[in-house]
Tab-separated table of C-alpha atoms in Angstrom:
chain	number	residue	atom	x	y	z
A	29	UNK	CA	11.348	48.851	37.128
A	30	UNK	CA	9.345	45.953	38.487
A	31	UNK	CA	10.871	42.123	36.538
A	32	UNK	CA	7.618	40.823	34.458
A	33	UNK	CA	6.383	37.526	35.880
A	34	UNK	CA	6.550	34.883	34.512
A	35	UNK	CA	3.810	33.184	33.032
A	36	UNK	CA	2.036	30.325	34.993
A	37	UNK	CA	2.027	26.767	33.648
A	38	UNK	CA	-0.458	26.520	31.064
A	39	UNK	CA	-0.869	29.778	30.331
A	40	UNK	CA	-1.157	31.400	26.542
A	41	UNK	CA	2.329	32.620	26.927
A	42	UNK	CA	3.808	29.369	27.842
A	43	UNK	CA	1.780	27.401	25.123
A	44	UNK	CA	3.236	29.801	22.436
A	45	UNK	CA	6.553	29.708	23.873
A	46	UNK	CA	6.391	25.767	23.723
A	47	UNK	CA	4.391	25.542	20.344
A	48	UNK	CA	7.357	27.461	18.085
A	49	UNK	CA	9.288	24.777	17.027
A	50	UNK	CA	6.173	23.003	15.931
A	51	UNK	CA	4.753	25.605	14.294
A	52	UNK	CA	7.989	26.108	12.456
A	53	UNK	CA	8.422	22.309	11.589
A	54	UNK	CA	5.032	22.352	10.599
A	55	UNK	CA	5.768	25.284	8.345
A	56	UNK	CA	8.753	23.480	6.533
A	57	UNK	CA	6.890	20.027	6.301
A	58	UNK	CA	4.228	22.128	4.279
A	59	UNK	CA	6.570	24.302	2.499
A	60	UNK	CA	8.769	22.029	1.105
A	61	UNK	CA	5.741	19.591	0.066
A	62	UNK	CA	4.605	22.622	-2.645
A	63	UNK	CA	7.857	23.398	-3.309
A	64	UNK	CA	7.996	20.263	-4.757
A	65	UNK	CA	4.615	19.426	-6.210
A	66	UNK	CA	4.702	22.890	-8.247
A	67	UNK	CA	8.285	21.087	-9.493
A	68	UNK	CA	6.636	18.443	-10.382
A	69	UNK	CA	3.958	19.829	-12.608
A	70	UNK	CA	5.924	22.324	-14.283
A	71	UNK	CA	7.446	19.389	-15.168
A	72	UNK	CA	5.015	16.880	-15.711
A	73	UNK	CA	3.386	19.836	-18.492
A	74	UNK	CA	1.553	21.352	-15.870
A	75	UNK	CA	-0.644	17.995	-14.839
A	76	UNK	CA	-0.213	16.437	-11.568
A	77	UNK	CA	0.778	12.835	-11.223
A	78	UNK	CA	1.951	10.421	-8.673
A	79	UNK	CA	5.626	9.348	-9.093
A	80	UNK	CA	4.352	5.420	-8.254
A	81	UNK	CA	1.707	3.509	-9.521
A	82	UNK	CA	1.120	2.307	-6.314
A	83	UNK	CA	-0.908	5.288	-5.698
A	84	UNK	CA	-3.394	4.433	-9.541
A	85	UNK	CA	-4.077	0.870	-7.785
A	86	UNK	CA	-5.085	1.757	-4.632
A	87	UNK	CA	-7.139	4.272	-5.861
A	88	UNK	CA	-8.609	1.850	-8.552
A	89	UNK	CA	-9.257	-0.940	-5.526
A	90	UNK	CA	-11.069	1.996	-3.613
A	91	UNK	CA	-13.395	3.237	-6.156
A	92	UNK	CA	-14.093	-0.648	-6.722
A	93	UNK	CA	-14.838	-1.258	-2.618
A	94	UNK	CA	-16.800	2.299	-2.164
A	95	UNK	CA	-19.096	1.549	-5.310
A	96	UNK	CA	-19.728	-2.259	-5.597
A	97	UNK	CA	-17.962	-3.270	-2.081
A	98	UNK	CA	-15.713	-5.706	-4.214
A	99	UNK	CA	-12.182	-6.124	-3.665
A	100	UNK	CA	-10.302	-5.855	-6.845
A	101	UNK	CA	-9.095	-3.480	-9.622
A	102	UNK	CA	-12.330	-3.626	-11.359
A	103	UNK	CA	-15.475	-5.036	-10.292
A	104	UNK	CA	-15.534	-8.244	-12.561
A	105	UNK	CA	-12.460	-9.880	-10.360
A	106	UNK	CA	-11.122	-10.285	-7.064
A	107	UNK	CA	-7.663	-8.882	-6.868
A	108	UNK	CA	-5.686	-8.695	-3.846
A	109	UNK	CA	-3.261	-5.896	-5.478
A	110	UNK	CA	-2.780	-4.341	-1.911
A	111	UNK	CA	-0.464	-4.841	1.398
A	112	UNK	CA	-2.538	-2.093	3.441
A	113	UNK	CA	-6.333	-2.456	4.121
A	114	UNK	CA	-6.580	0.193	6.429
A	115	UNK	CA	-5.308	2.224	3.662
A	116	UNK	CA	-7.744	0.586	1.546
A	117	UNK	CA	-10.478	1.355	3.452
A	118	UNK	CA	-9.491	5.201	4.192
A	119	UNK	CA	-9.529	5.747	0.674
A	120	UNK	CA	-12.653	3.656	0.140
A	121	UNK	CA	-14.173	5.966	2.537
A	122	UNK	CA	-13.144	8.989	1.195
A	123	UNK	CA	-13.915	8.104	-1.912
A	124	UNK	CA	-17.580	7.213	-1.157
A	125	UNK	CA	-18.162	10.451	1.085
A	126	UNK	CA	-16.740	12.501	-1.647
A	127	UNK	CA	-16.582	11.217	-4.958
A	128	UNK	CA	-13.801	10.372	-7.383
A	129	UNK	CA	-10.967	12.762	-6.078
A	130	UNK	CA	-7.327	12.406	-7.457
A	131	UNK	CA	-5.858	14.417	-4.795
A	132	UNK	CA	-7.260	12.415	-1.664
A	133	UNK	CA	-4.213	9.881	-1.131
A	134	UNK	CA	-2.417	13.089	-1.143
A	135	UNK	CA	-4.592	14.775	1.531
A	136	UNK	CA	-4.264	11.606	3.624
A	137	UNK	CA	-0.674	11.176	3.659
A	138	UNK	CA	-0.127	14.669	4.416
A	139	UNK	CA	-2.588	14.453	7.513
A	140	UNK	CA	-0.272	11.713	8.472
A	141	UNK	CA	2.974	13.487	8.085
A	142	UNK	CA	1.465	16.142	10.045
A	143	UNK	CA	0.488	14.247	13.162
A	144	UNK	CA	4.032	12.267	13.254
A	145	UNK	CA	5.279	15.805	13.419
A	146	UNK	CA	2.946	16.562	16.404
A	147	UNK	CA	3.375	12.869	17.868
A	148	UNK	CA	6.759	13.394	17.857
A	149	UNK	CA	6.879	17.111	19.445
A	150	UNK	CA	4.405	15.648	22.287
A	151	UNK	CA	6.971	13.188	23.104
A	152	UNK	CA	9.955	15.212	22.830
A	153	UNK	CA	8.477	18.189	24.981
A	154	UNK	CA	6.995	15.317	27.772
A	155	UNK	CA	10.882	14.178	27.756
A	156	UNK	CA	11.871	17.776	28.702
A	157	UNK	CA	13.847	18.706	25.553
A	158	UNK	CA	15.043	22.347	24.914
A	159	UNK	CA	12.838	24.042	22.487
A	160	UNK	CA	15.924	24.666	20.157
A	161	UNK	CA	17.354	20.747	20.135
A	162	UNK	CA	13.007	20.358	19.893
A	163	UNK	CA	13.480	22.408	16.697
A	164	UNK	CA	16.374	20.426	15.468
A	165	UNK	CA	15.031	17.077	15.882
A	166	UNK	CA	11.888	17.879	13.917
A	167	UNK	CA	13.677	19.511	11.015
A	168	UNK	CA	15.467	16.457	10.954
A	169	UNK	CA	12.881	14.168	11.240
A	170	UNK	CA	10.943	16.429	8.428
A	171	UNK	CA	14.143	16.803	6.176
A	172	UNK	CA	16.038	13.658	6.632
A	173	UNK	CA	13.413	10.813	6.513
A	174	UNK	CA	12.206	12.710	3.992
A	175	UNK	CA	8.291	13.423	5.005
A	176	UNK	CA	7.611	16.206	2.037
A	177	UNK	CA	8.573	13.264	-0.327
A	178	UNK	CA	7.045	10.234	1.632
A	179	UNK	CA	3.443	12.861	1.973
A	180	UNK	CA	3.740	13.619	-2.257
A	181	UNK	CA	3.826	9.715	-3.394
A	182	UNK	CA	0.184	9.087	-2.371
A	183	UNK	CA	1.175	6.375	0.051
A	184	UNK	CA	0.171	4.911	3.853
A	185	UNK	CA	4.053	5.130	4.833
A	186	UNK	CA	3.215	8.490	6.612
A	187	UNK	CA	0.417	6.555	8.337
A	188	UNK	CA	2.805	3.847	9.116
A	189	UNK	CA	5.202	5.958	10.560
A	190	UNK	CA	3.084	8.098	12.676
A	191	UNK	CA	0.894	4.596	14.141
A	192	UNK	CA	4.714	3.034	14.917
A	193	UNK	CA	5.515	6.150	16.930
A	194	UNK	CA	2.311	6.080	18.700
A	195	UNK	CA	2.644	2.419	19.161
A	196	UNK	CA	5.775	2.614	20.929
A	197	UNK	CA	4.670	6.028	22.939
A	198	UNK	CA	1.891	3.969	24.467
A	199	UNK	CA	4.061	0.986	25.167
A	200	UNK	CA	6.386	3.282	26.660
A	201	UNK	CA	3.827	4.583	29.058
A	202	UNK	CA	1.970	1.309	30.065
A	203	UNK	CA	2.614	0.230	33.478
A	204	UNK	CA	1.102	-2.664	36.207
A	205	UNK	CA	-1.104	0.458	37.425
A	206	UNK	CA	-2.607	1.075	33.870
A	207	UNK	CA	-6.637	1.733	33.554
A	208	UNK	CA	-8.356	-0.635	31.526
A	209	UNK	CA	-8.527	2.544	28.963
A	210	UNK	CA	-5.266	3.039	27.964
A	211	UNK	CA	-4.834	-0.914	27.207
A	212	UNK	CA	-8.147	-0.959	25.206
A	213	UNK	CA	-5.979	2.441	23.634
A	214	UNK	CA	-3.096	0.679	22.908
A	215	UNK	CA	-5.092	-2.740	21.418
A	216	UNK	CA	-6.700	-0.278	19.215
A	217	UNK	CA	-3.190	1.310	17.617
A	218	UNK	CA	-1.651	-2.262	17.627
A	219	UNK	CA	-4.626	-3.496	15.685
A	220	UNK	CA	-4.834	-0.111	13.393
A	221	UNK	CA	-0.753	-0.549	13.029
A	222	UNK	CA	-0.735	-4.160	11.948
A	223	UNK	CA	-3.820	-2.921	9.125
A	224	UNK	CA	-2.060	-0.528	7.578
A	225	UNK	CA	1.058	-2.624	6.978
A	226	UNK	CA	1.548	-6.138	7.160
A	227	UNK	CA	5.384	-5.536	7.754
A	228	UNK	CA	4.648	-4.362	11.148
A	229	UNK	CA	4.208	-7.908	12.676
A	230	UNK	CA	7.704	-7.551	12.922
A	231	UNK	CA	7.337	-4.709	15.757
A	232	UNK	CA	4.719	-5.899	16.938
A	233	UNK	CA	6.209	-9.572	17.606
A	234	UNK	CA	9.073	-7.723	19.360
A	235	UNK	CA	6.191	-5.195	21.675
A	236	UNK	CA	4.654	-8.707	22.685
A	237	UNK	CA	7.743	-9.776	23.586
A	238	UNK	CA	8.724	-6.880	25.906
A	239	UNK	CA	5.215	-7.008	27.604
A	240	UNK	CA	4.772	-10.735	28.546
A	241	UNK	CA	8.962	-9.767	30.080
């Protein structure tokens, strides 16, 4: 019998062959996140609740900036209660396309967790890593950082992370023969990094310093 060919670069076959490990990742990520939200309202007498109240402020700070475009916990003060304007603003938007919605810090942080997972796979399979040690490395980047837990609290450290990984992906890439599109590219994911924590001056300061070397 004639071998089967092979399948040329780019083809369905290859695309499915390469997507498994993210799919599976993907899969767990999810998985893991109801696994423990359904533990968490069985326990919480069936209500759902964030474990910080972290979550209640920003929330309260976006309802204020979507409906009276003040910045505060109510409208009657100013309040800087928050380290993360992008954040801010994301749920300010979503709050004013959509309405008062409990779960939508939830829906954003697990958006977030999901493209780190992707960001991460990109880089990985432009590196040339096996699609099993591909498999490993998201599990643990899923598993051990933890994302399920990071996506549940209603936070921007998702958003963080995934912007950081971006960050660096771009920096990694730059080079003296760069278009003046991928530095506008990277100016935009510095600027959207530094917004969404102020921590990340830190990185940042240290990415300025490697380019002007």
């Amino acid at each position: 019998p004639q071998p089967l060919p092979n399948p040329a670069p780019g083809s369905t076959l290859e695309e499915r062959a390469l997507a498994w490990p993210l799919v599976l990742a993907v899969t767990v990520l999810l998985g893991c996140q109801a696994l423990q939200l359904v533990l968490a309202c069985r326990g919480n007498g069936g209500a759902f609740a964030y474990p910080l109240d972290d979550a209640y402020i920003h929330l309260a700070m976006a309802r204020t900036l979507a409906e009276t475009f003040g910045l505060g916990i109510t409208e009657h003060a100013f309040a800087s209660a928050s380290s993360s304007p992008l954040w801010l603003l994301l749920l300010a938007s979503g709050w004013w396309a959509f309405g008062p919605c409990v779960w939508l810090p939830l829906g954003l942080a697990t958006a977030a967790a999901l493209l780190l997972v992707v960001a991460a796979d990109r880089i990985w399979r432009r590196a040339g890593l096996p699609a099993r040690w591909r498999l490993l490395s998201l599990l643990a980047l899923v598993l051990l950082v933890p994302l399920p837990t990071l996506a549940n609290s209603g936070m921007e450290h998702t958003l963080h992370a995934w912007l950081a990984v971006v960050l660096l992906e771009r920096l990694q890439r730059l080079g003296p023969h760069s278009g003046r599109a991928e530095r506008i590219g990277l100016l935009m994911v510095a600027a959207a990094f530094g917004a969404v924590r102020l921590e990340s001056a830190f990185l940042l300061v240290v990415a300025l310093g490697w380019l002007a070397w």
